Short mmCIF file of C-alpha atoms and ligand atoms in Angstrom, two decimals:
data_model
loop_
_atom_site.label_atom_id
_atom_site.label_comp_id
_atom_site.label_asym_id
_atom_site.label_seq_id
_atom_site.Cartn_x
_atom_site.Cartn_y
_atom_site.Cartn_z
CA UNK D 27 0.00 0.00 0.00
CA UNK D 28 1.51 3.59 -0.39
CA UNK D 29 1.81 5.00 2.10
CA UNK D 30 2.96 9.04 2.70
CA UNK D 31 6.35 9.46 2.54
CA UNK D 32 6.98 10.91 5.63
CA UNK D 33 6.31 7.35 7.38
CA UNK D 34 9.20 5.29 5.92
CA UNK D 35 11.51 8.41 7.24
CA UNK D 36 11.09 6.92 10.84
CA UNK D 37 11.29 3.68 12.53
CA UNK D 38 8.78 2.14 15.59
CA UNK D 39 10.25 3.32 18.90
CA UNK D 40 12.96 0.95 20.09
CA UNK D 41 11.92 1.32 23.56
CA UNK D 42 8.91 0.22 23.49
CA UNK D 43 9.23 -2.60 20.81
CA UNK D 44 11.95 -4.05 23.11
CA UNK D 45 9.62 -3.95 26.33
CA UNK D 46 6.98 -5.32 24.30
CA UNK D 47 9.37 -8.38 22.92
CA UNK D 48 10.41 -9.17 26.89
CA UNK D 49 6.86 -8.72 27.78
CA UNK D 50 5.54 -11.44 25.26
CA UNK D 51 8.51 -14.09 25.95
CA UNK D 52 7.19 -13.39 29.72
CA UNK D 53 4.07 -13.61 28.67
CA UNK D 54 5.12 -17.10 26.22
CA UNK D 55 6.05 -18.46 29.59
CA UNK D 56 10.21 -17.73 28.88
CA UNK D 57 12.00 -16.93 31.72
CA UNK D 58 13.38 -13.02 30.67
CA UNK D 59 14.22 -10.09 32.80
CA UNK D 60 13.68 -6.75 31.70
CA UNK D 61 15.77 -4.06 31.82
CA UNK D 62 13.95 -2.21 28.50
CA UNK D 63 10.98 -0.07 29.77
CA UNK D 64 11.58 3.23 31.16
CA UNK D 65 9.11 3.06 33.21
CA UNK D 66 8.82 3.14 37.35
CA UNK D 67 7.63 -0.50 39.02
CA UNK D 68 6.31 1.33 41.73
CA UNK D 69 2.54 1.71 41.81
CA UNK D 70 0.77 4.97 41.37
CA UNK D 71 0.07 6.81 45.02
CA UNK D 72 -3.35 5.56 46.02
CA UNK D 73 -4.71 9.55 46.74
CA UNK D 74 -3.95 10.20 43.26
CA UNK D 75 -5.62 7.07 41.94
CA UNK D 76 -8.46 8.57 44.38
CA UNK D 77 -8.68 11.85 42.39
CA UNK D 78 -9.48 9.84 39.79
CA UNK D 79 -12.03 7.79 40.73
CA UNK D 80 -13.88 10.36 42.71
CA UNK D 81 -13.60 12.63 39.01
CA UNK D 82 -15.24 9.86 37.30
CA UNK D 83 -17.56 8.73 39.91
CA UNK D 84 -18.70 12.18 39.46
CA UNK D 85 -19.77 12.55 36.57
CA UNK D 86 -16.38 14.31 34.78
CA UNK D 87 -16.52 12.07 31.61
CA UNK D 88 -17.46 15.24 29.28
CA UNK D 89 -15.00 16.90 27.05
CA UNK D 90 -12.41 19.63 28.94
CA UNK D 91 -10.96 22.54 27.54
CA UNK D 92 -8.52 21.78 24.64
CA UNK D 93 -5.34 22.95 26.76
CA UNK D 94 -6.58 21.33 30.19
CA UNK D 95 -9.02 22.17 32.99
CA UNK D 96 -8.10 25.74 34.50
CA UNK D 97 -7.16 23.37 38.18
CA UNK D 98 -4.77 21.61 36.18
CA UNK D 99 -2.76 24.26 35.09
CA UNK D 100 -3.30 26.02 38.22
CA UNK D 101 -1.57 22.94 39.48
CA UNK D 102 1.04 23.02 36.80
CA UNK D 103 1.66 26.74 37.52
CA UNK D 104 1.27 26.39 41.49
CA UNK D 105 4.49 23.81 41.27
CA UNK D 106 6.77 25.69 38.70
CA UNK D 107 6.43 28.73 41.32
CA UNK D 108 7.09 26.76 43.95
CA UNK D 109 10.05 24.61 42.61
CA UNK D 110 11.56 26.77 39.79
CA UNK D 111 10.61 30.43 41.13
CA UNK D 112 8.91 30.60 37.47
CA UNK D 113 5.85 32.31 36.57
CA UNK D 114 3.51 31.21 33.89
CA UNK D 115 -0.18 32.81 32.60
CA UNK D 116 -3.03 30.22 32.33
CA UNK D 117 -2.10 30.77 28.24
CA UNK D 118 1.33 29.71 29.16
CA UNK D 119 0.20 26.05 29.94
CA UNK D 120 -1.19 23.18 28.17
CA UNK D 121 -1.71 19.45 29.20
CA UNK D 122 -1.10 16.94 26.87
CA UNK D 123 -1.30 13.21 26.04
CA UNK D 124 2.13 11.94 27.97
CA UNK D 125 5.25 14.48 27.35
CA UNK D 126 5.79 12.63 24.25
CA UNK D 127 2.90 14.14 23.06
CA UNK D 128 3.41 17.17 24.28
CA UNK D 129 7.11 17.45 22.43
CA UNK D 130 5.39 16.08 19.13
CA UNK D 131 2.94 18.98 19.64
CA UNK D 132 6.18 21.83 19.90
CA UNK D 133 8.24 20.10 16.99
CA UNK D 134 5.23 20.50 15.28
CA UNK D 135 4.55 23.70 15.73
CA UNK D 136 8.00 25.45 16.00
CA UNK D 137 9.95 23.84 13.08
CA UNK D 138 9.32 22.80 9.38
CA UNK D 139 11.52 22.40 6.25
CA UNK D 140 14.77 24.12 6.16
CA UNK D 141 14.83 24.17 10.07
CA UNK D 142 17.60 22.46 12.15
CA UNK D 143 17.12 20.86 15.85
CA UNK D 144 20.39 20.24 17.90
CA UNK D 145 19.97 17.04 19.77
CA UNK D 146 22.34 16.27 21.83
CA UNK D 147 23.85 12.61 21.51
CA UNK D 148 23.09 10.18 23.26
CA UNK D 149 19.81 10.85 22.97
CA UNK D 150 16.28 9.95 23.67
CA UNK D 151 15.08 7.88 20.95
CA UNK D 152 11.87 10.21 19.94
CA UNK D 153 13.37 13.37 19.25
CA UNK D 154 15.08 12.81 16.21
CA UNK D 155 11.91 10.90 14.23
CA UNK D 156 9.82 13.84 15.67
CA UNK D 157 11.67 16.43 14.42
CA UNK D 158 11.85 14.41 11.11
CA UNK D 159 7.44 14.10 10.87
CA UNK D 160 7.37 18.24 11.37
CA UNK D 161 9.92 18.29 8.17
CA UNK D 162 12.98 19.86 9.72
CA UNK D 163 16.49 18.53 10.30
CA UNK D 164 17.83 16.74 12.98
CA UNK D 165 21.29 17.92 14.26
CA UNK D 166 23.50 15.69 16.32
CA UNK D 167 25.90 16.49 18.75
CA UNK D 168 28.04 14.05 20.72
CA UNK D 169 29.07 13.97 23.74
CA UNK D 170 31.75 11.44 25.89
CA UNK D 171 31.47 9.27 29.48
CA UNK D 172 34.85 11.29 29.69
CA UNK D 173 33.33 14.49 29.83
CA UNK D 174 29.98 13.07 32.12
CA UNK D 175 28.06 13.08 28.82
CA UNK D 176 27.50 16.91 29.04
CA UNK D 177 27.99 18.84 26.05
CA UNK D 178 30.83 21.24 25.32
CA UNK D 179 30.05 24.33 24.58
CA UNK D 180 31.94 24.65 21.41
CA UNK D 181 30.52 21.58 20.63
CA UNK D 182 27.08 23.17 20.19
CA UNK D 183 28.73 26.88 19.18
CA UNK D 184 29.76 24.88 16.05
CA UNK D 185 26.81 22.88 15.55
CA UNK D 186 24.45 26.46 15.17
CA UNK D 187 23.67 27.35 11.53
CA UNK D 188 21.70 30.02 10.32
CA UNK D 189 18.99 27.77 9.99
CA UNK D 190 19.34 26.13 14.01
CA UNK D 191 15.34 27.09 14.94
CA UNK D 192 15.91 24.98 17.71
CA UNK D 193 18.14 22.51 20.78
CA UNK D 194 16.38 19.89 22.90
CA UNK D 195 18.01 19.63 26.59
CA UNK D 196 17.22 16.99 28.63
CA UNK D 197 18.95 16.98 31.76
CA UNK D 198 18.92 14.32 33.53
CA UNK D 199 19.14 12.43 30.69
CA UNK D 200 17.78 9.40 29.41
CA UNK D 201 19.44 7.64 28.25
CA UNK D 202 22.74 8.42 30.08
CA UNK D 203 21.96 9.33 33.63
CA UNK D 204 23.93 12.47 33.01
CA UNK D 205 23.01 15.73 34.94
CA UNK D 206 24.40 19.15 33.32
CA UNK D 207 25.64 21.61 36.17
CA UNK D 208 23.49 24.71 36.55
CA UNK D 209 26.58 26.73 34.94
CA UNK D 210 26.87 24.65 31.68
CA UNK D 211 23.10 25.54 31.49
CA UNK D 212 23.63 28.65 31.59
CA UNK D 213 26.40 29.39 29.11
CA UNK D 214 24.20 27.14 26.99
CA UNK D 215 21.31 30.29 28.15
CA UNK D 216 23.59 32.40 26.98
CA UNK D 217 24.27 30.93 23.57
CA UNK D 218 20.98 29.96 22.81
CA UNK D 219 20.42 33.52 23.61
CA UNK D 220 22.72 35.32 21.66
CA UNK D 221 22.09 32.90 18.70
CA UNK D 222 18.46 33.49 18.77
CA UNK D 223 17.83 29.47 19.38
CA UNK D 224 15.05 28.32 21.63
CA UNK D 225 15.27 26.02 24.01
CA UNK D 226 13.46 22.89 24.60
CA UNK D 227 13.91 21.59 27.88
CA UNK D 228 12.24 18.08 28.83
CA UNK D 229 12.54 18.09 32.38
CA UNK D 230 10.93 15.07 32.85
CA UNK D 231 13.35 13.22 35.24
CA UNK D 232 13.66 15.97 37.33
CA UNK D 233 12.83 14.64 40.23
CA UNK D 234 14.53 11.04 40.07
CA UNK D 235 18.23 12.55 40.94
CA UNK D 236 20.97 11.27 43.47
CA UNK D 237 23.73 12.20 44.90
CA UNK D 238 22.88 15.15 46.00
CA UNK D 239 22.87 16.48 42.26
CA UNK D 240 20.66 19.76 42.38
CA UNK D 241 18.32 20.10 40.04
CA UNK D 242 18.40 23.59 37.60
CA UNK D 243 15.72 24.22 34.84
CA UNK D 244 17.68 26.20 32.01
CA UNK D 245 14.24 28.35 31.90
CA UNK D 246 15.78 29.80 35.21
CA UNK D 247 19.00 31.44 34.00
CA UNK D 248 18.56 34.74 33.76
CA UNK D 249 16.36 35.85 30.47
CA UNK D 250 15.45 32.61 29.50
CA UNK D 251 12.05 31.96 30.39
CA UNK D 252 10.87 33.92 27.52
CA UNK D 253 13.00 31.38 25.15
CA UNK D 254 12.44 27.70 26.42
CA UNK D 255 9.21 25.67 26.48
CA UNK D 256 9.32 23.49 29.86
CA UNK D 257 8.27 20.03 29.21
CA UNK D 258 7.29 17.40 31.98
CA UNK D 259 4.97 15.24 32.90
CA UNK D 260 4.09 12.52 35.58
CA UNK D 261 4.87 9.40 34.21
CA UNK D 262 8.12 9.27 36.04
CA UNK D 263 7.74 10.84 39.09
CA UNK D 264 4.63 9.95 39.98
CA UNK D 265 4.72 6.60 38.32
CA UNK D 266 1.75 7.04 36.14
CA UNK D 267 3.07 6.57 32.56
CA UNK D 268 -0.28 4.59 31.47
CA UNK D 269 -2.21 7.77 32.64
CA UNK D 270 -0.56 10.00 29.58
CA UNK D 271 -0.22 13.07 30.74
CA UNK D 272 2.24 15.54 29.86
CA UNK D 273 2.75 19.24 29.64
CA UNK D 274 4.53 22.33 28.50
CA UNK D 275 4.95 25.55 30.42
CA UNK D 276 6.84 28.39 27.68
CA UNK D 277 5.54 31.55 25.52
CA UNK D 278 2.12 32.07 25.06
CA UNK D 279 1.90 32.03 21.28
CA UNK D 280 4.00 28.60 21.10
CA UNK D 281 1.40 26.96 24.14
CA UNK D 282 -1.58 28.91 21.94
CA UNK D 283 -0.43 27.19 18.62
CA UNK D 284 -0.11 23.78 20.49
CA UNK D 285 -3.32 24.09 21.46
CA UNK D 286 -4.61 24.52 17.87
CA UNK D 287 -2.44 21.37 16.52
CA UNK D 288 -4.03 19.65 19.32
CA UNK D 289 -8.29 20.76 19.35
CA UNK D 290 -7.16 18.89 15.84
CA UNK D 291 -5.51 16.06 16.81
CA UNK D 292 -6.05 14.51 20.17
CA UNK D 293 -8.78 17.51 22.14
CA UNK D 294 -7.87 17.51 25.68
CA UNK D 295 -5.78 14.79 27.69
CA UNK D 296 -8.45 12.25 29.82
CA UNK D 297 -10.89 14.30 31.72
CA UNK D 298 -10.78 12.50 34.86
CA UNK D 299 -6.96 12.83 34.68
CA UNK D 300 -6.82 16.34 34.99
CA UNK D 301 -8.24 15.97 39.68
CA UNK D 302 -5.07 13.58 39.40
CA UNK D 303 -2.65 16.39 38.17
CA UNK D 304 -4.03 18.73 41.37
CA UNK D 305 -3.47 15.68 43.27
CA UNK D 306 -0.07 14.71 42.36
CA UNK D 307 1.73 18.37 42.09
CA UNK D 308 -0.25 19.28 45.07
CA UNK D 309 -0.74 16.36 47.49
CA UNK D 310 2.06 15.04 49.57
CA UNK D 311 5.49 14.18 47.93
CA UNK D 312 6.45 11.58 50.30
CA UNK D 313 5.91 8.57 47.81
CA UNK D 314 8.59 10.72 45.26
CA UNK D 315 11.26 10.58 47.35
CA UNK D 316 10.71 6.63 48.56
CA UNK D 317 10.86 6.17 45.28
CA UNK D 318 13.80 7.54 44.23
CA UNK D 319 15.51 5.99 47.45
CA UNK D 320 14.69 2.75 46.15
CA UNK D 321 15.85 3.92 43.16
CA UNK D 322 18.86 4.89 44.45
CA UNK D 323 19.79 2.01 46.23
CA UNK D 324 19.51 -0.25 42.45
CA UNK D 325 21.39 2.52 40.87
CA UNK D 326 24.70 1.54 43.24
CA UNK D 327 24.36 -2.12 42.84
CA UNK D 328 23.68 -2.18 39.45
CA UNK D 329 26.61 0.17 38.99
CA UNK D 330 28.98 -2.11 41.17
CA UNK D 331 28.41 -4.79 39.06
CA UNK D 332 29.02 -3.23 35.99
CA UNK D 333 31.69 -2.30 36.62
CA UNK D 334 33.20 -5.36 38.03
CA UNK D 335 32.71 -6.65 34.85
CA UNK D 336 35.87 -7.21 32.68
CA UNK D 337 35.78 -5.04 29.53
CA UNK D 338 32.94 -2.66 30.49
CA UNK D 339 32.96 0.54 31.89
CA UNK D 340 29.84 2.49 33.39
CA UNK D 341 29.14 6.11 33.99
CA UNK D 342 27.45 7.11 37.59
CA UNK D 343 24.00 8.51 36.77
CA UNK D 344 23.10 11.87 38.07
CA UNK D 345 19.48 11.51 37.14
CA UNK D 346 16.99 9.33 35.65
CA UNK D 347 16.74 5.44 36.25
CA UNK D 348 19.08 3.83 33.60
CA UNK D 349 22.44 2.51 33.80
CA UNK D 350 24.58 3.26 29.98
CA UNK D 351 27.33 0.75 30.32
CA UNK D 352 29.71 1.07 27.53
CA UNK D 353 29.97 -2.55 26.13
CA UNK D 354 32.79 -1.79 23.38
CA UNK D 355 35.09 -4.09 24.69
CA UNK D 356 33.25 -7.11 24.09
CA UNK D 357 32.88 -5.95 20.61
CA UNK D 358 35.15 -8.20 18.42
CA UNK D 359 33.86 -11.61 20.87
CA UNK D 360 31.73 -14.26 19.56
CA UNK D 361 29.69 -16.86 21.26
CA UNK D 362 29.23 -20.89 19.53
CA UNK D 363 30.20 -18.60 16.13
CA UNK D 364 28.18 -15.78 16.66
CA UNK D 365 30.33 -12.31 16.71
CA UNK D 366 29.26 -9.30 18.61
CA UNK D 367 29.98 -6.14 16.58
CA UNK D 368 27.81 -3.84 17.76
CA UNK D 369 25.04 -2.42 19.86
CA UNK D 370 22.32 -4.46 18.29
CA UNK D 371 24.64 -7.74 18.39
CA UNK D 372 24.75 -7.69 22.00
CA UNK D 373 21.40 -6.95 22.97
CA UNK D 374 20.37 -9.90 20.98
CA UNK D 375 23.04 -11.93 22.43
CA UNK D 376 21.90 -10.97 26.26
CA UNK D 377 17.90 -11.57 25.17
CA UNK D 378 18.99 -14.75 23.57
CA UNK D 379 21.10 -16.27 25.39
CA UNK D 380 21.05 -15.08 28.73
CA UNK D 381 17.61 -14.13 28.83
CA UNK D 382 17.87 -10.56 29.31
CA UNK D 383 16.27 -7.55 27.73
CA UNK D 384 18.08 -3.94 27.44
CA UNK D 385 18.32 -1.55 24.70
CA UNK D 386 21.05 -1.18 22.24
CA UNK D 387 22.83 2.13 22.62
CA UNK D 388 22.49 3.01 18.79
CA UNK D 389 18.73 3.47 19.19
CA UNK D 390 19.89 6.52 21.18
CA UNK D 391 22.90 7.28 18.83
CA UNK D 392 25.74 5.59 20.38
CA UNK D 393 26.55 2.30 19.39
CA UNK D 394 29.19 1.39 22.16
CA UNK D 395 26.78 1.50 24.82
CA UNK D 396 23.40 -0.43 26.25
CA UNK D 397 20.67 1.15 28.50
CA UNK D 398 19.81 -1.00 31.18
CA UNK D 399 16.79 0.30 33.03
CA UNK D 400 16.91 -0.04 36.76
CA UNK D 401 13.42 0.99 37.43
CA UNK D 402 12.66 -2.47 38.27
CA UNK D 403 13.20 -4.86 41.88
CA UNK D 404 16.04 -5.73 43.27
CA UNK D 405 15.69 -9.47 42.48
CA UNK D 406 15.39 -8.79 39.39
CA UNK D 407 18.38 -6.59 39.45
CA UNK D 408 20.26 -8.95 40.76
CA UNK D 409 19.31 -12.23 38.41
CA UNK D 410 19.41 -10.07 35.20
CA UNK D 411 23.19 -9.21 36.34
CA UNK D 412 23.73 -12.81 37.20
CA UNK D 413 23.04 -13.52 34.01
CA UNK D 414 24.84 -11.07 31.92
CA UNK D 415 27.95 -11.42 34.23
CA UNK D 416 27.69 -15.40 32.76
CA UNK D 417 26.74 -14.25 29.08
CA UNK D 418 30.25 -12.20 29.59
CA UNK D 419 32.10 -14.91 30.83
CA UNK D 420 30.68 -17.54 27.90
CA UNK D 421 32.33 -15.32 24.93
CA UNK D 422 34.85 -16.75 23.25
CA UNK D 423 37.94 -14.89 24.38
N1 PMP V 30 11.13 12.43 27.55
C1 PMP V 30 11.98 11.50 28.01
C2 PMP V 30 13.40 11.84 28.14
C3 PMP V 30 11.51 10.23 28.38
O1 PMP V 30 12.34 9.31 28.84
C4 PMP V 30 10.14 9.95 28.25
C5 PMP V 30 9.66 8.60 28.66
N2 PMP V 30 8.88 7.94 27.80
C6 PMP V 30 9.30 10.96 27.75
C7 PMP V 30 9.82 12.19 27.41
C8 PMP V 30 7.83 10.77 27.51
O2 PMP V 30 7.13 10.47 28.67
P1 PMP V 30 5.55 10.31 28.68
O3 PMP V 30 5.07 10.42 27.27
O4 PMP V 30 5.30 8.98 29.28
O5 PMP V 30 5.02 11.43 29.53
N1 LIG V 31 10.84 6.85 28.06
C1 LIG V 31 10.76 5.43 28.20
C2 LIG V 31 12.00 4.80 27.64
O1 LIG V 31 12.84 5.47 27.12
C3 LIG V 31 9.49 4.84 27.65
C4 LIG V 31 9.52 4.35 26.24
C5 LIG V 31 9.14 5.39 25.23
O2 LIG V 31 8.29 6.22 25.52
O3 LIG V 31 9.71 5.31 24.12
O4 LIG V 31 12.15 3.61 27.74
#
């Protein structure tokens, strides 16, 4: 069938296709353990789940306004005042469909043919195709475990065209765990600035940080709010990535055309998700930080056994809930014939034969590495290291 030609630019997300593979083996009765989905195991906080019910109970099963219900982005602007010291109009706020949707909505809307996007490499694995469906150019930049996989600012300096409309941060960052320091944010403030770039920032692992890391929006250096759009959600820290809901905080003509694309597209987000937004920016936080203690607990195990293993090296996340091991040094090994070369080698090695899921680093634009998720329990953990540490130790050497 032909199809528009737009499709065949992009692939399905790797993510997700890998989580779904591990979930049907699981689900074929095979023994796997997941380290794919970026997604919390934690359940979602019973009072929001509450909000919820009570909303539909109610009767709130009608259409909302396109952008949201006026308490959700009261919510929304209630915690950017009270965490980032930001201030945002009701027109300065829209709710979306999961921050995914939210970022398709902006790409959309800010870029088209002829425009460039700076992405920074490694890289979530939606940004590129996204910025490839609204007809613009993706532009990577790399950057190194040596240098805590935060960008140099020459790096990016070089990377700007006359025709950069555009760079996505996303600090902490999925897939590397790395955390940019609030004063590489704001030289990168300063460059966007002077360049006349806007900023993207996905902010959506701002809350899942160790360490003692500090958390700094780039919309908070000085001048910038007028020239990033704040995207986050509560999949992640409120473990609620089945509820989609996502949103974007930034200029009132960029959150007005959003909400155009979207009265076409989607109309508003789940009505009886918007209580749960009030509920979750506004209720207790407890349950975030228990969370991200558990979190942080896996992080240092799975980190110690990384890096006990021969031939791999691992950077210490900042942020987020993955582990990026960098696997080169296996490259080259084989197992009963079959070589590892790459990225995509070994992740079908581990799911193979060891019975492990994780993602192969080039779906994020680094082929040396994995991302193993560690948003999952400790047993788990533990087995699925078992058995890579023996998948290791079965290559031909
Ligand atoms: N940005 C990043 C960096 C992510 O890891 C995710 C997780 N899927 C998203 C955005 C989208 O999150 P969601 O659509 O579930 O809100
Ligand atoms: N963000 C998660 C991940 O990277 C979920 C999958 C996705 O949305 O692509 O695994």
């Amino acid at each position: 069938m032909d199809l528009a030609k737009r499709v065949s630019k992009i692939k399905p997300s790797p993510t997700l296709a890998i989580d779904a593979k591990a979930k049907q083996m699981k689900a074929d009765g095979i023994d796997v353990v997941g380290f794919g989905a970026g997604e919390p195991d934690f359940d979602t906080p019973e009072h929001i789940k509450q909000a919820a019910i009570d909303a539909l109970l109610g009767g709130m099963t009608k259409y909302t306004p396109v952008p949201g219900t006026l308490a959700a982005k009261d919510a929304i602007r209630a915690k950017l005042k009270r965490d980032q010291g930001l201030e945002y109009a009701r027109d300065q706020i829209i709710v979306s469909c999961g921050a995914k949707h939210t970022l398709y909505n902006i790409f959309q809307v800010l870029v088209q043919e002829g425009d460039e996007v700076i992405i920074i490499a490694p890289y979530w694995v939606s940004y590129p195709p996204q910025v490839v469906l609204a007809g613009a150019t993706p532009v990577i930049v790399e950057t190194t475990e040596e240098n805590d996989f935060v960008p140099v600012l020459e790096d990016l300096e070089r990377a700007m065209t006359g025709r950069t409309r555009a760079i996505v941060i996303n600090s902490p960052c999925n897939p590397t765990g790395a955390g940019y320091p609030r004063e590489c944010l704001e030289e990168i403030a300063a460059l966007a600035m002077d360049r006349g770039v806007f900023v993207i920032s996905d902010e959506i692992y701002e809350k899942t940080i160790y360490g003692g890391f500090e958390f700094f929006s780039i919309a908070q250096a000085p001048g910038m709010q007028d020239h990033t759009v704040i995207v986050n959600g509560l999949s992640k820290s409120y473990s609620m990535t089945g509820w989609r809901i996502g949103y974007a905080a930034g200029p009132a003509p960029l959150i007005g055309a959003m909400t155009k694309v979207q009265s076409q597209s989607t109309s508003n987000p789940v009505s009886f998700c918007m209580p749960a937004v009030e509920a979750a920016l506004n209720g207790p936080q407890d349950f975030v930080s228990e969370m991200v203690a558990r979190f942080d607990e896996r992080r240092r195990y799975i980190l110690d056994r990384l890096c006990a293993l021969e031939g791999v090296s691992c950077f210490t996340p900042k942020g987020a809930f993955y582990a990026f091991p960098n696997f080169s040094g296996l490259y080259g090994h084989s197992c009963r014939g079959k070589a590892i070369e790459n990225s995509t080698d070994l992740a079908d090695y581990f799911l193979e034969e060891a019975r492990v899921a994780l993602v192969p680093g080039v779906a994020f634009g680094a082929d040396r590495f994995a991302r193993l998720s560690y948003a999952t329990g400790m047993e788990n953990i533990e087995k699925g290291m078992d058995r890579i540490e023996k998948g290791i130790l079965a290559l031909d050497r």
